[in-house]
Coordinates of C-alpha atoms and ligand atoms in Angstrom, one line a residue:
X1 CA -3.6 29.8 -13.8
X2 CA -3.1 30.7 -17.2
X3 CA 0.3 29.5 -19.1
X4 CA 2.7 32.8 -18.2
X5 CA 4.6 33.6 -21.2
X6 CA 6.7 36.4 -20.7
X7 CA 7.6 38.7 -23.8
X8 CA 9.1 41.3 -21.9
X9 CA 13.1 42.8 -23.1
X10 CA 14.0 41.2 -19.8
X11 CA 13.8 39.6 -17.5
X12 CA 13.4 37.3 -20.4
X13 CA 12.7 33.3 -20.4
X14 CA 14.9 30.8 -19.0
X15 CA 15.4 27.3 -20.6
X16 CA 14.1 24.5 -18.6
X17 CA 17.5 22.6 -18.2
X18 CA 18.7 26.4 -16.8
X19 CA 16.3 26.4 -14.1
X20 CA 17.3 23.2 -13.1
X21 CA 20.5 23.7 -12.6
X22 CA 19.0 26.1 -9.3
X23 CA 17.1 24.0 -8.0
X24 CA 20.5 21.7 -7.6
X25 CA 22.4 22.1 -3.7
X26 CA 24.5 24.9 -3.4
X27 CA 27.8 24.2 -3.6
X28 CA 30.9 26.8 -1.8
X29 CA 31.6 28.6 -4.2
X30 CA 35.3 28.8 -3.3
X31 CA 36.0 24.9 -4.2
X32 CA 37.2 23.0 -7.2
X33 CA 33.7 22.7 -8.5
X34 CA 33.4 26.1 -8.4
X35 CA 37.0 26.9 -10.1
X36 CA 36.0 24.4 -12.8
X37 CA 32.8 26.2 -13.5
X38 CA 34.4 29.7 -13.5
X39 CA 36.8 28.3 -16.0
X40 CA 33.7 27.1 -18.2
X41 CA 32.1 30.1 -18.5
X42 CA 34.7 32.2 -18.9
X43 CA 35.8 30.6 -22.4
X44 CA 31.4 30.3 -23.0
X45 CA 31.4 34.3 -22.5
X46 CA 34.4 35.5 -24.4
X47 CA 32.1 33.8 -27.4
X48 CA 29.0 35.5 -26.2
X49 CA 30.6 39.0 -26.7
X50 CA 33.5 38.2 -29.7
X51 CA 36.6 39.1 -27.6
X52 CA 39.8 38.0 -26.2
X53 CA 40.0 39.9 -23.5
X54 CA 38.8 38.6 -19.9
X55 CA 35.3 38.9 -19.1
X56 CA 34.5 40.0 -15.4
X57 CA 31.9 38.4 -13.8
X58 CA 29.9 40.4 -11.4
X59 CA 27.2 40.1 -8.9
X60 CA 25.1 42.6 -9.7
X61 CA 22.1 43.5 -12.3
X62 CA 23.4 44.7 -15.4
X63 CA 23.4 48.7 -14.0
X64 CA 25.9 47.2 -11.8
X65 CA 27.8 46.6 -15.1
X66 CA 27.7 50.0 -15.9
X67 CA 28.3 51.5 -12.8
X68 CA 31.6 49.4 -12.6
X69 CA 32.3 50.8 -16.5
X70 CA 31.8 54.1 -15.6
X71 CA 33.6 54.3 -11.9
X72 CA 36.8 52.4 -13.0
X73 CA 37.1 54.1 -16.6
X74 CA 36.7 57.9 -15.5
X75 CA 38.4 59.5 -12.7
X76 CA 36.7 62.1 -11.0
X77 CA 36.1 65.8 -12.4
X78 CA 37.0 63.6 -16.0
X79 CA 35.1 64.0 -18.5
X80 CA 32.9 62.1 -20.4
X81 CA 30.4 61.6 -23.8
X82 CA 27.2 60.6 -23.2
X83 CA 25.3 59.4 -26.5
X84 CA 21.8 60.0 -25.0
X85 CA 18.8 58.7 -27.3
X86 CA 17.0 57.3 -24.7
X87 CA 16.0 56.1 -21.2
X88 CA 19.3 53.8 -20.3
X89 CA 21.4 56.0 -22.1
X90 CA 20.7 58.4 -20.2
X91 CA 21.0 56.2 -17.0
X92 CA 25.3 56.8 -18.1
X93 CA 24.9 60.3 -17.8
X94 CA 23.2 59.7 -14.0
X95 CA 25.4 57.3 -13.1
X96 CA 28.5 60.2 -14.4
X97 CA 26.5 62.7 -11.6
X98 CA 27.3 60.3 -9.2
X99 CA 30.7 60.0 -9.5
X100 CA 31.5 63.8 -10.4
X101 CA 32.4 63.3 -13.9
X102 CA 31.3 65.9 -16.1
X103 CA 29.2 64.6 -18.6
X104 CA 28.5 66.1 -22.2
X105 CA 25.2 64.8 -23.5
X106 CA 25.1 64.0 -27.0
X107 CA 21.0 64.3 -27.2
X108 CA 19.3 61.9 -30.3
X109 CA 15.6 62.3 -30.6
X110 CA 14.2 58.9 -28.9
X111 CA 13.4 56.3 -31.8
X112 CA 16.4 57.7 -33.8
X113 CA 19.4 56.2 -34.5
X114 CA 22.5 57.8 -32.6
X115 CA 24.6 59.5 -36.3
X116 CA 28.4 58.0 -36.3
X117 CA 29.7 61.7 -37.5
X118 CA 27.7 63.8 -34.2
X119 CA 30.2 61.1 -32.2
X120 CA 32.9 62.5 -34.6
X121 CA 31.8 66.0 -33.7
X122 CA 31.7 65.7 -30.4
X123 CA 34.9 64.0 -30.0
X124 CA 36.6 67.0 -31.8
X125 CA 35.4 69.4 -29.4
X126 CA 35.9 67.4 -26.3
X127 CA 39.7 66.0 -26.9
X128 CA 39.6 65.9 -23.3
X129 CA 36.8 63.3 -22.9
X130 CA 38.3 60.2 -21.6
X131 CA 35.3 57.9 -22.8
X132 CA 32.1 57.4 -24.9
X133 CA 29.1 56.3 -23.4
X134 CA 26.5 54.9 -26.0
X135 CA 24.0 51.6 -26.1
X136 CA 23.8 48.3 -27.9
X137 CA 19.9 48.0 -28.1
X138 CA 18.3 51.2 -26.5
X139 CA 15.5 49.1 -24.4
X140 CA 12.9 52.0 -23.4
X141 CA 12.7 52.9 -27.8
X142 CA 13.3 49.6 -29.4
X143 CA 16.4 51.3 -31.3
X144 CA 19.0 49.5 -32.3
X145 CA 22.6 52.2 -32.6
X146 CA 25.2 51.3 -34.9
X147 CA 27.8 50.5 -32.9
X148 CA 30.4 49.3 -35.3
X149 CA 30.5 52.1 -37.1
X150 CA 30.6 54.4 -33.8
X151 CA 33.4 52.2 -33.1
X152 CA 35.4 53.7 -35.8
X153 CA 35.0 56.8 -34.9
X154 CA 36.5 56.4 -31.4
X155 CA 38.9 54.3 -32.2
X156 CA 40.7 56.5 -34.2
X157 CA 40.9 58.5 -30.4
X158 CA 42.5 58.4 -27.5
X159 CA 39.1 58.0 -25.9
X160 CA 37.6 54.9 -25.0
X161 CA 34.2 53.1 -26.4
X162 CA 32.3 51.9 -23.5
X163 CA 29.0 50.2 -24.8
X164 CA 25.9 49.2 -22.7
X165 CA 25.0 45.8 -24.7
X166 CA 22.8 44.4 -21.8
X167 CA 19.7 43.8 -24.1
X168 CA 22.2 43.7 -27.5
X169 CA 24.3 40.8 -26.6
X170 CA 23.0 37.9 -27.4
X171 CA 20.3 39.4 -29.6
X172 CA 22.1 41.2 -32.3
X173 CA 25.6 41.2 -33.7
X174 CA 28.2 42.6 -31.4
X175 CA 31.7 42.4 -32.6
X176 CA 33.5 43.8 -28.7
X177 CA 36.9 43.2 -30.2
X178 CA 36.4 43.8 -33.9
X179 CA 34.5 46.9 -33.3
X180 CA 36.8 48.2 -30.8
X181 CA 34.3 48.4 -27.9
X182 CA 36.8 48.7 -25.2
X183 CA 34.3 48.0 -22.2
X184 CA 30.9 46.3 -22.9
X185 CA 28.3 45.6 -20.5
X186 CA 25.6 42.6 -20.3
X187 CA 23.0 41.5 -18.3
X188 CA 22.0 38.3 -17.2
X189 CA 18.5 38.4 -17.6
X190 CA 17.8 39.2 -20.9
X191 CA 19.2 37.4 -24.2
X192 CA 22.1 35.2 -22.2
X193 CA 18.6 33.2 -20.9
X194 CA 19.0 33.8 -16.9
X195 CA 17.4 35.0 -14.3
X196 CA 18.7 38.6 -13.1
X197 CA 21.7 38.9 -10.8
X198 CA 24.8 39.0 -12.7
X199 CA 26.5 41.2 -15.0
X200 CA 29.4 40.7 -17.5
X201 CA 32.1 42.9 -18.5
X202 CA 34.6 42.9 -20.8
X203 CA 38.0 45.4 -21.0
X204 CA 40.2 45.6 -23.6
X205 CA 43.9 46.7 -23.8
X206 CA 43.2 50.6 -24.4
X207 CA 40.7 50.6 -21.5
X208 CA 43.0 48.9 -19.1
X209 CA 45.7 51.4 -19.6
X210 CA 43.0 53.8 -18.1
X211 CA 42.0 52.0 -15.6
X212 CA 45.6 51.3 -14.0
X213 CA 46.5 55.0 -13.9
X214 CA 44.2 55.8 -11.7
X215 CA 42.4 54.3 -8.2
X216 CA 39.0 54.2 -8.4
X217 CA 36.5 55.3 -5.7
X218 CA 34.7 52.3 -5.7
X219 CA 34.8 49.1 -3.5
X220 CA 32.6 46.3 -4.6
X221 CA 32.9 47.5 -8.5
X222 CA 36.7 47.2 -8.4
X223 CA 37.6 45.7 -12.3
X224 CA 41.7 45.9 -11.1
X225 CA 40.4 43.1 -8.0
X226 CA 38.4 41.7 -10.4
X227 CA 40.7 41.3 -13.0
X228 CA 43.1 39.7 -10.8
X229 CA 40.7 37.2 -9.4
X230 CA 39.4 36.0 -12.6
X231 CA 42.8 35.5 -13.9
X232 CA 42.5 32.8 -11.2
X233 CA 39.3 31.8 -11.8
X234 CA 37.6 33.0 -8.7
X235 CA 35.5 36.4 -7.7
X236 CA 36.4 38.8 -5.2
X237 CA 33.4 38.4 -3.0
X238 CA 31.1 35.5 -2.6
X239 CA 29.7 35.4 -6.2
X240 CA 25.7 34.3 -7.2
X241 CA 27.5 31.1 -7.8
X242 CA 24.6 29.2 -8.1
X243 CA 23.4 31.6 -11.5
X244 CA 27.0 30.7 -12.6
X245 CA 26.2 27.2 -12.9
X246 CA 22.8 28.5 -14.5
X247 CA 25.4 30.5 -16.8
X248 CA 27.2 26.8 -17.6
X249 CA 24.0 25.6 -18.9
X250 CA 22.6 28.5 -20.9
X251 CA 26.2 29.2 -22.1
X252 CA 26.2 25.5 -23.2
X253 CA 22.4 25.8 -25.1
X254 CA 24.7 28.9 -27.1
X255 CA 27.5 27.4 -27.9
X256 CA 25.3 24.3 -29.7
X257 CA 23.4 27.2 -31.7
X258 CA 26.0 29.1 -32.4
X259 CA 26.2 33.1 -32.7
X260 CA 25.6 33.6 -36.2
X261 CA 22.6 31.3 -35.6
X262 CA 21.4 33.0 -32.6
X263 CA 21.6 36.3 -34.4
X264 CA 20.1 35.1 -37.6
X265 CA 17.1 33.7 -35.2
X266 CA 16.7 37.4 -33.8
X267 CA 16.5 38.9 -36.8
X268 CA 13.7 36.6 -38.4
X269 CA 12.1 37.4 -35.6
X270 CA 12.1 40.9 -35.2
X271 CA 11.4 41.2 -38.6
X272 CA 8.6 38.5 -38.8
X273 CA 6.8 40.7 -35.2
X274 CA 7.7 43.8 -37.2
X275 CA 5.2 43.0 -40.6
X276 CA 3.0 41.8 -38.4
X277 CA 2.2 44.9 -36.2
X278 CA 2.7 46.9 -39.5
X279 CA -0.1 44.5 -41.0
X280 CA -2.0 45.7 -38.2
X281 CA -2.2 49.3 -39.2
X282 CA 0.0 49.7 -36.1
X283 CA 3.2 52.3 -36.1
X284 CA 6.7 51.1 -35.4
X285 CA 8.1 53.2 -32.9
X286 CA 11.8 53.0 -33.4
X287 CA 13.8 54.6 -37.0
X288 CA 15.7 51.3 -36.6
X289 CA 14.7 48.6 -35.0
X290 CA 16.6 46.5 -32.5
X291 CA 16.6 42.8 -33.1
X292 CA 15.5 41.4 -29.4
X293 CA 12.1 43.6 -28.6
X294 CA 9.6 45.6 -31.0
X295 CA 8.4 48.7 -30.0
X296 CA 5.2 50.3 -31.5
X297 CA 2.8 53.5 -30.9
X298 CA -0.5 52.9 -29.0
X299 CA -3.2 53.4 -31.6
X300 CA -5.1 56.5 -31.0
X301 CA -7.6 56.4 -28.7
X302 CA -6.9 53.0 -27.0
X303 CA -5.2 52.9 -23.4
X304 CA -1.9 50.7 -23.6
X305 CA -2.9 49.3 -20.4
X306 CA -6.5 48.1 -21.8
X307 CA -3.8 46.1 -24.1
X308 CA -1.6 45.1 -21.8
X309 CA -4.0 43.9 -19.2
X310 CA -6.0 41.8 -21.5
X311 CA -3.0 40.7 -23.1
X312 CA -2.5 39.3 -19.6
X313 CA -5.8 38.1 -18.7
X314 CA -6.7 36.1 -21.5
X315 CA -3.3 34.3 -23.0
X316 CA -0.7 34.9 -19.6
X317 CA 1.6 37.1 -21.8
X318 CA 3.3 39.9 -20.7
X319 CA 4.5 42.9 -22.8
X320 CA 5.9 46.3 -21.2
X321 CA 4.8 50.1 -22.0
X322 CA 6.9 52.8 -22.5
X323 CA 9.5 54.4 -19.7
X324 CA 9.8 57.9 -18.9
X325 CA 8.1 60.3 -21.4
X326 CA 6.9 57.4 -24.1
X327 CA 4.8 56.3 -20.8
X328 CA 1.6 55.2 -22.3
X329 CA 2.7 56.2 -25.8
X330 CA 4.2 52.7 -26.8
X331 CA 3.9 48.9 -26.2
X332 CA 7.3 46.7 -26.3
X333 CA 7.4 43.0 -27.0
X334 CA 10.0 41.5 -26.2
X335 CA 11.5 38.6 -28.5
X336 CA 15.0 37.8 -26.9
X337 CA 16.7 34.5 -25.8
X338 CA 14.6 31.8 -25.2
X339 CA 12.4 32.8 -27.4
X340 CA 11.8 31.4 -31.2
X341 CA 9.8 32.2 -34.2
X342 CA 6.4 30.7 -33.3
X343 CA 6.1 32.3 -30.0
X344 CA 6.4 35.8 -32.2
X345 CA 3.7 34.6 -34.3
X346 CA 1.5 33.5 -30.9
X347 CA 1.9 36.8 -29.4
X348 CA 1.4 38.7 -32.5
X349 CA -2.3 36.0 -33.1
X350 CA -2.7 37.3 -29.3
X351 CA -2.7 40.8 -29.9
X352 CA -4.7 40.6 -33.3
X353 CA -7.2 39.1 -31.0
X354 CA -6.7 41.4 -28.2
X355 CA -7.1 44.4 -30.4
X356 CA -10.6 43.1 -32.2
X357 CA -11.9 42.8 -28.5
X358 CA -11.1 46.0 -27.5
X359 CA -12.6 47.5 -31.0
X360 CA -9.9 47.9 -33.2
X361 CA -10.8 47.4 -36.6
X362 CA -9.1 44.4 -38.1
X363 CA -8.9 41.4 -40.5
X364 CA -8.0 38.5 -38.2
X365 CA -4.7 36.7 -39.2
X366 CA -3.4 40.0 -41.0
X367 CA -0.4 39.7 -38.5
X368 CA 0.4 36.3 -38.3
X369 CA 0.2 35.9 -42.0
X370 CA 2.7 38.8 -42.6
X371 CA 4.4 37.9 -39.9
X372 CA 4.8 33.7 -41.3
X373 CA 5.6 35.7 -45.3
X374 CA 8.6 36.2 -43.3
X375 CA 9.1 32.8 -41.7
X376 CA 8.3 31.3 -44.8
X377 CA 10.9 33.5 -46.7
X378 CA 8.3 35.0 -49.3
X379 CA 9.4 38.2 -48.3
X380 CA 13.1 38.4 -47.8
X381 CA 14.9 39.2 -44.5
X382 CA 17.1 42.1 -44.9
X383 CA 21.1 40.9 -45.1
X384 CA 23.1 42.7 -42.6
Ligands
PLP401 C1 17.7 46.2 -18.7 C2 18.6 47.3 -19.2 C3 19.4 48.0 -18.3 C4 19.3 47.9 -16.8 O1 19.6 46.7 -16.4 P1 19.3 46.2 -14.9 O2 19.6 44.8 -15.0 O3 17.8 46.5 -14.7 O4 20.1 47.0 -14.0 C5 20.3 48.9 -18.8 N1 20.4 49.1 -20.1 C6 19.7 48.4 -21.0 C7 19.8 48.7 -22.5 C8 18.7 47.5 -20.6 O5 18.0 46.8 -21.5

């Protein structure tokens, strides 16, 4: 069997001392062990997402996250903005349906970047709207949205800024308290370095205010028994303790990087697998690309699963294609977590060879030398 490398925006790799920490013997997850851990993580995530607020901890994969955002913030026949520039935005305006919220989408061609002053428009003609909806790192374009300065814009409203940072966090700057996101939503699986099963949320003041006014037709995705649990260190319901001792580890791996590290890491590496596929003759896909995945156009006539395949079949690493209508329009590499430079410059020596198999015209080490001009710091990465 070849050596799987997995360069997929999520799940993403885990750390060897991470998966060890599952193999170890489950422990009950209501005992002091348990409590201690709990009380670990909870300072480790408050980092992760740059707040003071508490950070829920649920069982769930990171739509479980956003189900819970949505369900607690929004009380039925409410209403609420959806900024919808792509697949998983428009998983907020779905999950809305479900609940009976009326949701105004806020429609951004896929690949764009969502515009701070349509939020601003939108908010003016819906005073009523009792949150925004919008999204970290839009996973199905490879767009990253700008956040902090969307965050302005709803500040200065009653309504609240939910944001869905589940392939963000951990990948690209994300201020939660600075840029008054009042609810933000992670994942497990994708830059925090775990497998899939839980899903973080944080809530600030603003957002709580909403939440208590109303009771929320939900169960399982209560964030008021939630809340109340965590303040003790505990879960409502039997947690996937045993990823929450996972968490302790990866948690640990961050903290000794630290954040601006970890962030400065993502962007030499998008950057670096970004002049590489450019090198290639290849298209980005996205106006403004997110920091953990790349996203670029299928060149014409070639089959993204011809790619992909080989990809597979002759160096074990696997990529991802487009969702919804960019199916077979665009390949995504995923660069998040446990992930560093050189496995960017494998993947893109991979693909350069992939390509030339398949026909593509090219000079071989065009990518990985544009990519390492990066590396190297010949050619500058942008400042933030
Ligand atoms: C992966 C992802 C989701 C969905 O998360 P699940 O863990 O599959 O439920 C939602 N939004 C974004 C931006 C994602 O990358």
């Amino acid at each position: 069997m070849r050596k799987p490398r997995l360069m997929t925006p999520g799940p993403a790799p885990v750390p060897e001392d991470v998966l060890l920490e599952l193999a170890r013997p489950v422990i009950h997850h209501r005992s002091a062990e348990a409590k201690q851990v709990i009380t670990e993580v909870a300072a480790g995530l408050k980092e992760v997402l740059q707040t003071q607020n508490d950070v829920m901890i649920l069982t769930a994969s990171g739509t479980g996250a956003m189900e819970a955002a949505v369900v607690n913030t929004v009380p039925p026949g409410g209403k609420a903005i959806i900024l919808n520039a792509g697949h998983f935005a428009a998983r907020w305006g779905d999950i809305c349906k479900a609940y009976g919220i009326s949701a105004v989408m806020v429609d951004t061609e896929w690949g764009q970047p969502v515009d701070p002053a349509r939020v601003a428009e939108a908010l003016k003609q819906h005073p009523d709207a009792v949150a925004v909806f919008g999204t970290l790192s839009e996973t199905s374009t490879g767009t990253g949205h700008p956040v902090e300065a969307i965050g302005k814009v709803v500040a200065a409203t009653p309504a609240l800024f939910v944001v869905d940072g589940i392939s963000g966090v951990g990948a690209m700057e994300c201020r939660a308290d600075a840029w008054g996101i009042d609810v933000l939503c992670v994942g497990s699986q994708k830059a925090l370095m775990l497998p899939p099963g839980l899903a973080f949320v944080s809530v600030s003041p603003k957002a709580w205010a909403k939440i208590d006014a109303f009771d929320a037709h939900t169960f399982y995705f209560s964030l008021k028994a939630a809340r109340k649990k965590m303040k003790e260190f505990d879960t409502p319901f039997t947690p996937a303790h045993t990823l929450i001792l996972a968490l302790r580890a990866a948690l640990r791996r961050i903290k000794d990087e630290g954040m601006e590290n970890i962030w400065l890491r993502h962007k030499r590496m998008s950057e670096a697998c970004q002049a590489g596929v450019q090198a290639l003759g290849l298209e980005l896909f996205s106006a403004q690309p997110a920091e953990g995945l790349t996203a670029f156009r299928v060149p014409d006539g070639f089959k993204d699963t011809d790619i992909r395949n080989r990809l597979v079949d002759k160096f074990g690493i696997t990529t991802v294609g487009g969702q919804g209508k960019l199916k077979g329009q665009i390949i995504r590499i995923g660069h998040m977590g446990y992930t560093d430079e050189i496995d960017v410059v494998a993947g893109l020596a991979a693909l350069e060879m992939v390509l030339s198999d398949l026909g593509f015209e090219i000079e071989p080490g065009c990518a990985v030398t544009a990519a390492q001009q990066v590396l190297i710091g010949q050619k500058a990465v942008s400042p933030r």
